[in-house]
Coordinates of C-alpha atoms and ligand atoms in Angstrom, one line a residue:
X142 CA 199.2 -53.9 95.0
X143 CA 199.4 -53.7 91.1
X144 CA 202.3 -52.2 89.9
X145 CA 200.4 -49.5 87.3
X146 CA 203.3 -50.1 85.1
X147 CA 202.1 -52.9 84.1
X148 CA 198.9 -52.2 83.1
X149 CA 197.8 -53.0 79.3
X150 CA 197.7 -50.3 77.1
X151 CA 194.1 -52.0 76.8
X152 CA 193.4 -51.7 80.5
X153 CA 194.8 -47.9 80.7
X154 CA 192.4 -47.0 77.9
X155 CA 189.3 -48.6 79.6
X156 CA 190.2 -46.9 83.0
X157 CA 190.2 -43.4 80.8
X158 CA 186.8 -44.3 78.9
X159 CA 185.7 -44.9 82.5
X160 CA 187.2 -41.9 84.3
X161 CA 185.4 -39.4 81.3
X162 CA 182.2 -41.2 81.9
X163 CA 182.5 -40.7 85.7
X164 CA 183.2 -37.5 84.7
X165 CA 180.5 -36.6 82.3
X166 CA 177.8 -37.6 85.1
X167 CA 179.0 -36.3 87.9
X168 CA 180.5 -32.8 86.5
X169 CA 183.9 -31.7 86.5
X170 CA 183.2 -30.0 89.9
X171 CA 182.2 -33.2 92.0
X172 CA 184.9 -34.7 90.1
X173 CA 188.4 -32.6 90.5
X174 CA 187.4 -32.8 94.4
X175 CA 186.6 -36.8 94.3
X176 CA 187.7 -38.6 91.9
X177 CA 190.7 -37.1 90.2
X178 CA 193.2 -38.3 92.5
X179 CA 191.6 -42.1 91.9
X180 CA 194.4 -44.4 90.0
X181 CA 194.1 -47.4 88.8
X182 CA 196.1 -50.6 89.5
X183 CA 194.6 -53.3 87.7
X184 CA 192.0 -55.9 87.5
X185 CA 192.9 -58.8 90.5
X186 CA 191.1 -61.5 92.0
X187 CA 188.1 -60.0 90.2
X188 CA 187.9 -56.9 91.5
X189 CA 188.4 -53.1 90.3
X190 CA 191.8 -52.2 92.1
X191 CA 191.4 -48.5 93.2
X192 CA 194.1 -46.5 95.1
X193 CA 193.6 -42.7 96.7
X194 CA 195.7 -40.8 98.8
X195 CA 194.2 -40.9 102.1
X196 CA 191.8 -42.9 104.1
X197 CA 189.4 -40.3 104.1
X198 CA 189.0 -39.8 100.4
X199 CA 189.2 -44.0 100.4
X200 CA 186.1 -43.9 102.9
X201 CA 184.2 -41.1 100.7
X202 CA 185.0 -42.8 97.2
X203 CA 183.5 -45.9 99.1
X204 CA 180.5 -44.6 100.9
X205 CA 179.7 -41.9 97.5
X206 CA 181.2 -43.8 94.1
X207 CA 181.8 -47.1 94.6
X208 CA 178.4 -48.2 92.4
X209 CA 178.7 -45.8 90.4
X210 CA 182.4 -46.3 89.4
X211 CA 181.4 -50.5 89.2
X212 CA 178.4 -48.9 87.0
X213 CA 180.8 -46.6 84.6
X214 CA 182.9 -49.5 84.3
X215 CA 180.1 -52.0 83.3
X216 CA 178.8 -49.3 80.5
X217 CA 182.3 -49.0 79.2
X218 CA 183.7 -52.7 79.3
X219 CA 180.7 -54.7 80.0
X220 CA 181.6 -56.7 83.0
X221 CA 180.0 -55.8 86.7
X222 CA 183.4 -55.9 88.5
X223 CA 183.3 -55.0 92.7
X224 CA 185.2 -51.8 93.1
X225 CA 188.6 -51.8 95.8
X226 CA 189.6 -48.8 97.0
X227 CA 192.6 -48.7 99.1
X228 CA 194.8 -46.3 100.5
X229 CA 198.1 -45.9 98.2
X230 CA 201.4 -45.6 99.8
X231 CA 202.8 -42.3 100.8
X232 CA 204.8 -40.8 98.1
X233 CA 207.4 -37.8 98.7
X234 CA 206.2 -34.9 100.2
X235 CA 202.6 -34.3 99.7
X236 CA 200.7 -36.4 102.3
X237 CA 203.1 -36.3 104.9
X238 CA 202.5 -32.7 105.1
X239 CA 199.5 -34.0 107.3
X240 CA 201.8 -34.4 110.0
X241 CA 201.8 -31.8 112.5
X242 CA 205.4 -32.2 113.1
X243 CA 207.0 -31.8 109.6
X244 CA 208.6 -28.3 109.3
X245 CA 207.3 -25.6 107.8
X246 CA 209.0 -25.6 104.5
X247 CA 207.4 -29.2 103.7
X248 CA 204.2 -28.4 105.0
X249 CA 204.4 -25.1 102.2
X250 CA 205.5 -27.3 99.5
X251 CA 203.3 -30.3 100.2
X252 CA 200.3 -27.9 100.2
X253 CA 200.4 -26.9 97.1
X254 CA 199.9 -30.4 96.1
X255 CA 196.7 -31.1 98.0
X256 CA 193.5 -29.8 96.8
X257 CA 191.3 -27.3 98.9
X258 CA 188.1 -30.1 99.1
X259 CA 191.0 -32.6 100.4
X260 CA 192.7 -30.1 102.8
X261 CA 188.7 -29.2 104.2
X262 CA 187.8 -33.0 104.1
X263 CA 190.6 -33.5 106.2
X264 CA 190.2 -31.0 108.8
X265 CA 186.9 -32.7 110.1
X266 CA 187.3 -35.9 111.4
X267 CA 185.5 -39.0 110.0
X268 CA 182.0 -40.3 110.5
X269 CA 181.7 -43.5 112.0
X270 CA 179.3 -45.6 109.6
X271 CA 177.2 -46.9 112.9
X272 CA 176.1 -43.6 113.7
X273 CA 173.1 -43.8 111.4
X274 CA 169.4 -42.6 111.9
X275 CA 168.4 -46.1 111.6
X276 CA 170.7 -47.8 114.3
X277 CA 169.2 -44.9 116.7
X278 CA 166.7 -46.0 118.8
X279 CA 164.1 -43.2 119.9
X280 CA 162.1 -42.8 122.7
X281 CA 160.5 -40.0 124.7
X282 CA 163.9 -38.6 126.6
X283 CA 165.3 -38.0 122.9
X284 CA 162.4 -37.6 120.1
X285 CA 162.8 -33.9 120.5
X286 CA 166.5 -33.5 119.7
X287 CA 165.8 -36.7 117.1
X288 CA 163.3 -35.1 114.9
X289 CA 165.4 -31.4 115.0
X290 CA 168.2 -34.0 113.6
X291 CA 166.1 -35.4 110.9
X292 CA 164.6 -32.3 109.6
X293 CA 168.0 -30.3 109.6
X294 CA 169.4 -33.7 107.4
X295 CA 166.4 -33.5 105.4
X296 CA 165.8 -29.9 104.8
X297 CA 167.4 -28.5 101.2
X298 CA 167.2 -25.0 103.4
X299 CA 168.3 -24.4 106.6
X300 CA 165.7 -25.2 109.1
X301 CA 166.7 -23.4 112.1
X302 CA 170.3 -22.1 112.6
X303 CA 172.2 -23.4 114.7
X304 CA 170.8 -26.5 115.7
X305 CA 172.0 -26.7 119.2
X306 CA 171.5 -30.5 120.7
X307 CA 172.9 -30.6 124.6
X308 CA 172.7 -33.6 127.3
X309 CA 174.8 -35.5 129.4
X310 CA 177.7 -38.2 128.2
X311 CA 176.9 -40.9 126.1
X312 CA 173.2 -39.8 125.4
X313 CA 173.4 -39.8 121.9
X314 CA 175.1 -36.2 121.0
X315 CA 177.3 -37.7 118.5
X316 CA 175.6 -40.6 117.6
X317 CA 172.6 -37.7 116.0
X318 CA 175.6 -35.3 114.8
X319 CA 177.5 -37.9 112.7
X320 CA 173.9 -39.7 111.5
X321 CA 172.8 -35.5 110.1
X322 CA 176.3 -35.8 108.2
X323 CA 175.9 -39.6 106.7
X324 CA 172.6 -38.4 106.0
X325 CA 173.0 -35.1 103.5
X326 CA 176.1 -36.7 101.8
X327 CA 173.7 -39.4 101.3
X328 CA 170.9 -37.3 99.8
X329 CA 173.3 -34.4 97.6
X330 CA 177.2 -35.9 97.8
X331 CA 178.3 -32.8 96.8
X332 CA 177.4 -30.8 99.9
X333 CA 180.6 -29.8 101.9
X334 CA 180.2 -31.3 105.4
X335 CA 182.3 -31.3 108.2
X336 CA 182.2 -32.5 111.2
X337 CA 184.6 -32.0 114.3
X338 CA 185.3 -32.0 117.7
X339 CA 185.7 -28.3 119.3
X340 CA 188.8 -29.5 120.4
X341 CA 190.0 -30.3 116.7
X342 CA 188.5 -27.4 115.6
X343 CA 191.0 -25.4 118.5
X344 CA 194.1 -27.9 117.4
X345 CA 193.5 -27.0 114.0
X346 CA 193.2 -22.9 114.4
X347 CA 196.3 -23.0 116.7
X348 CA 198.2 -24.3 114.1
X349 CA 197.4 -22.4 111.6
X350 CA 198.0 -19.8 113.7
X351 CA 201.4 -21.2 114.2
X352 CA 201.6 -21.7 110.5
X353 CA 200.9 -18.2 109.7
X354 CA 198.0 -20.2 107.6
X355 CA 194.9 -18.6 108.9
X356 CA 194.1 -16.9 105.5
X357 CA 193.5 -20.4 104.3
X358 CA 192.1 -21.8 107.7
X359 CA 189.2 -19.2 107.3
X360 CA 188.6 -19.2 103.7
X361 CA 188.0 -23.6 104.6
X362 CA 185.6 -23.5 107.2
X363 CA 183.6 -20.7 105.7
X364 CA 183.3 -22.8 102.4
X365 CA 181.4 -25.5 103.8
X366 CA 177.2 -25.9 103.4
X367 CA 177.2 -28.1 107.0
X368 CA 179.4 -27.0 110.0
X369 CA 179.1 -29.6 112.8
X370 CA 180.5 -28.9 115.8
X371 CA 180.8 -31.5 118.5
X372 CA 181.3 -30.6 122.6
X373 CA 181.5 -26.9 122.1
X374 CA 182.5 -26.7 126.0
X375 CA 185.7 -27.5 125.1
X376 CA 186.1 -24.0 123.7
X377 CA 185.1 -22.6 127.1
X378 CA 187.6 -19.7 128.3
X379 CA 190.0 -20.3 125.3
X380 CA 189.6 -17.0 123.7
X381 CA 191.2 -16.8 120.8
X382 CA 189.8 -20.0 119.5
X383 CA 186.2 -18.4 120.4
X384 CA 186.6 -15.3 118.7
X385 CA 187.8 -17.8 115.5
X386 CA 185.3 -19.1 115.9
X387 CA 182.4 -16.7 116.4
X388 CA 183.4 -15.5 113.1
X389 CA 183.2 -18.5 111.3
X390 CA 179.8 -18.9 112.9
X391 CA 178.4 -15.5 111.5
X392 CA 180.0 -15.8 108.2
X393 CA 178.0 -19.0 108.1
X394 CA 174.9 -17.7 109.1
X395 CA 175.1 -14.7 106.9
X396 CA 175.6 -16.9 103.9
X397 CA 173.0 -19.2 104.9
X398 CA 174.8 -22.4 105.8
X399 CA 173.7 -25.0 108.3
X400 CA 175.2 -25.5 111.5
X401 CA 174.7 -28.1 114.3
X402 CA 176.3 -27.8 117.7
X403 CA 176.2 -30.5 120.2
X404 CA 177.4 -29.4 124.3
X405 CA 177.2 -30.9 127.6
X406 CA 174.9 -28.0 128.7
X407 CA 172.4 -25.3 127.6
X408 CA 174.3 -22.4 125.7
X409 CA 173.1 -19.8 128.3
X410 CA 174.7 -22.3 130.9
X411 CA 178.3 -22.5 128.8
X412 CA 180.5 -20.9 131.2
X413 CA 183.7 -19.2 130.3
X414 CA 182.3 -18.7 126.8
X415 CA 181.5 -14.8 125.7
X416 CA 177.9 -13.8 126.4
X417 CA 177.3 -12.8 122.5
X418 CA 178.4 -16.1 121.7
X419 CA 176.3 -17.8 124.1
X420 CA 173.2 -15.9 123.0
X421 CA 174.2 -16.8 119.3
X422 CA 174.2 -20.3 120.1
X423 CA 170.5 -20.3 121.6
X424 CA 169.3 -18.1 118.3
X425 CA 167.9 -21.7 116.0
X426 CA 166.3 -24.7 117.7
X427 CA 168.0 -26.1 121.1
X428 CA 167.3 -29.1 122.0
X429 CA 168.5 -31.4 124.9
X430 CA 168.5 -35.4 125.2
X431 CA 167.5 -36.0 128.9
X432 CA 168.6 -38.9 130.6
X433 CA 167.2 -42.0 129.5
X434 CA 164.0 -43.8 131.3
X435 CA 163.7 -47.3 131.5
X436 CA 161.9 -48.1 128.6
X437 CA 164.0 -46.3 125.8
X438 CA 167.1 -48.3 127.9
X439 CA 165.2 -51.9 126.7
X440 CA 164.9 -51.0 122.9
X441 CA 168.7 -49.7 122.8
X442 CA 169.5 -53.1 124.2
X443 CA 167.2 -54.9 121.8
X444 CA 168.0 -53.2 118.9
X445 CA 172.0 -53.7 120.0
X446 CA 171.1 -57.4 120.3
X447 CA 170.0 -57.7 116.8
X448 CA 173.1 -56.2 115.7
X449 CA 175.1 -58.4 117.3
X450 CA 173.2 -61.2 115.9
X451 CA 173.3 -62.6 119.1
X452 CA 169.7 -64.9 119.8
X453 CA 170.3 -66.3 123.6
X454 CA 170.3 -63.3 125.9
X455 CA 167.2 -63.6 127.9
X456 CA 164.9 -61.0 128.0
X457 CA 164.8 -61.1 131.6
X458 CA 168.7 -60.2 131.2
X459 CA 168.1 -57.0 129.0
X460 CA 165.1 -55.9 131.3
X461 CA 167.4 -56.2 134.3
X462 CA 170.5 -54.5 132.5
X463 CA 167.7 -52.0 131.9
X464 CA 166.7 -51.2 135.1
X465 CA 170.6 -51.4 137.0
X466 CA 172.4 -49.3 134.4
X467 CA 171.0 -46.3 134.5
X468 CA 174.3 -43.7 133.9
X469 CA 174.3 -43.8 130.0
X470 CA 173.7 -45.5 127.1
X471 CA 178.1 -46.5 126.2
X472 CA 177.7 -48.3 129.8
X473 CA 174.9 -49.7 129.3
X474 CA 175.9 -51.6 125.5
X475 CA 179.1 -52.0 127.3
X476 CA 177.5 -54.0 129.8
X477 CA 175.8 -56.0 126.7
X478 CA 178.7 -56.4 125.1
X479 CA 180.4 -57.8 128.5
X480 CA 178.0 -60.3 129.0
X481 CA 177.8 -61.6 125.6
X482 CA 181.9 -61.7 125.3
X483 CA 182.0 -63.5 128.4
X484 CA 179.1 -66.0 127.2
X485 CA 180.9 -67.1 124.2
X486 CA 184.5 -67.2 126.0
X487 CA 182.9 -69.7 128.7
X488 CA 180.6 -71.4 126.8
X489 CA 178.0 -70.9 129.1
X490 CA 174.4 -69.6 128.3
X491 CA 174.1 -66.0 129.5
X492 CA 171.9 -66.0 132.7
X493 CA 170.6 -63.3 135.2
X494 CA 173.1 -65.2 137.6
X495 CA 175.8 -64.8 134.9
X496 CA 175.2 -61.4 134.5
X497 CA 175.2 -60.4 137.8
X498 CA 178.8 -61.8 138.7
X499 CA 179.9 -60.9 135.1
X500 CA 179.0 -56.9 136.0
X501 CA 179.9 -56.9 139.6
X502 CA 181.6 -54.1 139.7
X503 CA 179.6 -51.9 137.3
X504 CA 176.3 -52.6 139.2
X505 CA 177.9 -51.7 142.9
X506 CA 178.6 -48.4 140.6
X507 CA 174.9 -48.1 139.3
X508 CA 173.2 -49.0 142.6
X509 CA 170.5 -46.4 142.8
X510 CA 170.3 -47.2 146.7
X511 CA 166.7 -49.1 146.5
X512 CA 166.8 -51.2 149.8
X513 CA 164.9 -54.2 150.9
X514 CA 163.5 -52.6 153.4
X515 CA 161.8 -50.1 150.8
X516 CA 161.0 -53.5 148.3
X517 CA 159.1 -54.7 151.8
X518 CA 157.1 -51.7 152.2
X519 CA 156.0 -50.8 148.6
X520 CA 155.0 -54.6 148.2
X521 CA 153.4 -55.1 151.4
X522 CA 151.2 -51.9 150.7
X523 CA 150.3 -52.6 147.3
X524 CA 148.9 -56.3 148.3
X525 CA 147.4 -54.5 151.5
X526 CA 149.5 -57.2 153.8
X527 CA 151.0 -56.2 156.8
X528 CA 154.8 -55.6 156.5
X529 CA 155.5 -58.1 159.3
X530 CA 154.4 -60.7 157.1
X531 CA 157.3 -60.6 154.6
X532 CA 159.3 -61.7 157.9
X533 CA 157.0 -64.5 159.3
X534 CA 156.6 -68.1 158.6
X535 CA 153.2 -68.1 157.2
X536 CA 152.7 -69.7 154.0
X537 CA 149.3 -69.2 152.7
X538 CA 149.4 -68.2 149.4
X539 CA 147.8 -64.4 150.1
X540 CA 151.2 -63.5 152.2
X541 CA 153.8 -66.2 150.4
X542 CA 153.2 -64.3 146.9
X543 CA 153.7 -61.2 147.7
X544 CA 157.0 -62.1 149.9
X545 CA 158.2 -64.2 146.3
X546 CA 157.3 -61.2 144.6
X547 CA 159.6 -58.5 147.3
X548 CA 162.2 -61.5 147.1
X549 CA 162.3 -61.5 143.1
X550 CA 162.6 -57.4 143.1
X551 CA 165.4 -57.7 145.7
X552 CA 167.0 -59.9 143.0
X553 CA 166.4 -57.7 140.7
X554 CA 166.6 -54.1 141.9
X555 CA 169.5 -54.4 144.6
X556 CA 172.9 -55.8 144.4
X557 CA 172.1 -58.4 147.7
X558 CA 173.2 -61.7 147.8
X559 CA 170.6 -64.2 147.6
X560 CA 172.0 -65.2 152.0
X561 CA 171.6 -61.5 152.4
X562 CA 168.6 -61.4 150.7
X563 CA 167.2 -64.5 152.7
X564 CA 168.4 -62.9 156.0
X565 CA 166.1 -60.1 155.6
X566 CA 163.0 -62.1 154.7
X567 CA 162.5 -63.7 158.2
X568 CA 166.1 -65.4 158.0
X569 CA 165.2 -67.6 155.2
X570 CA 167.4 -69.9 153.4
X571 CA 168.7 -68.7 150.0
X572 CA 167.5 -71.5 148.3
X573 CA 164.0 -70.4 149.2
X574 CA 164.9 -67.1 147.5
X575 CA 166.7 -68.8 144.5
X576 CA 163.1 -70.7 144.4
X577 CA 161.1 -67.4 145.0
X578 CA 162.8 -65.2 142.1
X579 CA 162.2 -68.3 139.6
X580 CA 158.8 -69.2 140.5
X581 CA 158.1 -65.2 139.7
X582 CA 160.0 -65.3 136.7
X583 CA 158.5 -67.8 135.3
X584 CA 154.8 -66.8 136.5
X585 CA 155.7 -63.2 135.1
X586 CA 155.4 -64.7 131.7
X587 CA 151.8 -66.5 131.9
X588 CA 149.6 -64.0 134.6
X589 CA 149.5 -60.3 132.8
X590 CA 148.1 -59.9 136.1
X591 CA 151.3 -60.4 138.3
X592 CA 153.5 -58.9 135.3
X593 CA 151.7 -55.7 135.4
X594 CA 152.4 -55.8 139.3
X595 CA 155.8 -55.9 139.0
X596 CA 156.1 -53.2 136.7
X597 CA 154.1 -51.1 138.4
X598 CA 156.2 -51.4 141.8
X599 CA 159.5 -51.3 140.2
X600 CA 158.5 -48.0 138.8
X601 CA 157.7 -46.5 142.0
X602 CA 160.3 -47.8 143.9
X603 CA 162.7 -46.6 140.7
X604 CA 161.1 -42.7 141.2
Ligands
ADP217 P1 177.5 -38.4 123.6 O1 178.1 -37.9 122.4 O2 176.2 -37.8 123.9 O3 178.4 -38.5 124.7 P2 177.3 -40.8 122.0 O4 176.6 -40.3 120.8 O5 178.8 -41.0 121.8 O6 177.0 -39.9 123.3 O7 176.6 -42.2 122.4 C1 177.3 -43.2 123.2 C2 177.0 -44.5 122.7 O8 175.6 -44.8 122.9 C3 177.2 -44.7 121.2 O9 177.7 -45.9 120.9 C4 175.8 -44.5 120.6 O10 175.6 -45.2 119.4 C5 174.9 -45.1 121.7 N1 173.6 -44.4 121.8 C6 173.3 -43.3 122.5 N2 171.9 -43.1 122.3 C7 171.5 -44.0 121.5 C8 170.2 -44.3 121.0 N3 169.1 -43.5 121.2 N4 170.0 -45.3 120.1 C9 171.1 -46.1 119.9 N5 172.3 -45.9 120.3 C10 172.5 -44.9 121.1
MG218 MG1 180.0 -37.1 122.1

């Protein structure tokens, strides 16, 4: 980094023409709690060297100021120069006092260094900038707790309070929370969002507690526009922490403020939390994210392959992934992400064969239990044949394509071997089953007729 010493007077008296130009648009307000503690260390390798204090005003001056500061700096010196903002090192006392282990002294003394929109911003925890409205995929299991998200982000009131999303892990809980908060600092950057986990939110009352700081823990949280807190159950049966927290709840409410509260389960259903709260929680808009059906499973997969820029996996891999990981949406892009990895490590094209050894393991997990014996039945009904038939030797066409058909949704729908899957088709080879599941494959994708089939069974057999 620059040493500022060695700036030109020249250089110091842009960066102040700048700084009162940043300062005259955005108002001394936005200002003192964003850009006041931004120095400047030069001009190098053609960018705007910026320095802040701490990685989370680095990732707000980023994601707010960044064109704006390039902007000021283009009115005032002429040049379009990319802004860097990094992360300045630690000097004496003041940001070490972020450090739940200093003593108390230092974390007195560095406090009255740190500004009360820094201390706030750093009591919530950071968004992560993939959690966006756009990079979520919606489909029917989630459109109600979707739209509740986009109107609370879009509303310049307060919609319904609290906004109350609940579903099982890795539905999209967090993903919806943290894509609200990119969203309003987006629209009005000088809303005070926060966002954190209940179990942050505990850590940090405890230690004010412990601090003898709750004056100034209260006075925070009941200062912000957006309170968002994420897996309330965490707060379950911790008292203290709940009646903290209740409080900062109603203050909120009374003035007005938005909240949004994610949990693993309805509010009335919150056990080991106080009935008032509970009933407080349920007052706004609930809304739960049910588990996700086949369908939305596919475009999270599709839209994740785009992101990874990645062209060769076969749609007949995401389908499958689709339909064998079923438990949530991390295992399922974690399967993706798997199978891709492995691809590029081998230098192998990813195949359903590839991605069945790749995922082993994570499919014996995810088998839903769909037997052959059921495949047989439901195919054998639907082409009116008798069950027998996917055992015997006959090969005329009306019995051999519906046995190809139960032989590709074995493939597809059970973790069997091709042997094993061959033993319980009339003892067949497994190269007649490596045959059957291709020759469907590759039908599939020229007879409507036969694709709509297939769908048709595998949703019956999958309900
Ligand atoms: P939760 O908080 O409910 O446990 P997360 O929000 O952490 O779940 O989601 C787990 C992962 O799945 C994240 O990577 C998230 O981006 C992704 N995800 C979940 N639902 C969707 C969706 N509808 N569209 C795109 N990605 C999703
Ligand atoms: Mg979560």
């Amino acid at each position: 980094m620059a040493d500022p010493t060695s700036l030109s007077p020249e250089m110091v008296a842009n960066w102040d023409r700048v700084r009162q130009r940043l300062k005259k648009e955005i108002g001394d307000a936005s200002f003192n709690n964003w850009l006041r503690q931004l120095e400047f260390a030069g001009l190098r390798d053609g960018r705007l060297n910026l320095t802040v204090p701490t990685r989370f005003l680095r990732d707000w001056v980023i994601s707010h100021y960044a064109e704006r500061i390039e902007n000021a700096w283009k009115a005032e010196c002429g040049a379009r120069v990319p802004a860097q903002v990094q992360v300045r090192p630690v000097e004496a006392p003041p940001v070490s006092a972020r450090d739940a282990s200093v003593s108390e002294a230092d974390l007195k003394d560095g406090r009255a260094a740190v500004s009360f929109e820094q201390s706030l911003a750093e009591l919530g925890a950071q968004l992560d900038p993939r959690y966006t409205f756009e990079s979520f995929v919606v489909g029917k299991p989630n459109e109600l707790a979707y739209a509740a998200a986009l109107r609370v982000a879009e509303a310049d009131g307060v919609p319904f309070n609290p906004l109350y999303v609940y579903g099982g892990v890795g539905l999209g809980k967090t993903h919806l929370l943290h894509a609200i908060g990119w969203h309003i600092r987006k629209r009005d950057p000088s809303r005070r969002v926060i966002y954190l986990s209940a179990e942050k939110f505990m850590y940090q009352f405890i230690r004010a507690l412990r601090f003898k700081d709750v004056m100034q823990f209260k006075e925070l949280f009941r200062s912000v526009d957006v309170l968002m807190i994420d897996d309330v159950q965490f707060i379950s049966g911790k008292e203290s922490t709940q009646e903290e927290f209740f409080h900062t709840f109603n203050a909120l409410v009374d003035q007005n403020r938005q909240i949004v509260i994610s949990g693993d389960r309805s509010p009335s259903n919150l056990d080991g939390m106080e009935e008032r709260m509970r009933s407080r929680l349920g007052w706004g808009l609930v809304a739960d994210i049910h588990t996700t059906d086949y369908e939305l499973r596919l475009g999270i997969l599709q839209s994740k392959v785009q992101q990874l820029g990645s062209k060769d996996v076969p749609p007949q891999v995401l389908e499958f992934l689709s339909h064998r990981i079923t438990s949530n949406v991390r295992e399922l892009e974690g399967a993706l992400t798997r199978v891709v990895a492995y691809s590029n490590l081998v230098g192998r094209p990813i195949t359903l064969e590839t991605t069945q050894e790749v995922l082993r393991d994570l499919l014996r997990a995810n088998d839903r239990r769909i037997t052959i014996e059921d495949i047989q039945k439901r195919v054998a009904e639907h082409y009116n044949i008798r069950i027998s038939e996917m055992h015997s030797a006959r090969r005329a066409r009306a019995v051999a394509r519906p046995r190809q058909v139960a032989m590709y949704l074995a493939k597809q729908l059970t973790s069997r071997s091709l042997p094993e899957i061959g033993r319980k088709f009339g003892g067949r080879d497994h190269t007649t089953v490596m045959h059957a599941v291709k020759r469907i494959d590759e039908l599939r994708q020229t007879d409507s007729n036969l694709a709509e089939d297939i769908d048709l069974l595998r949703r019956m057999l999958e309900t």
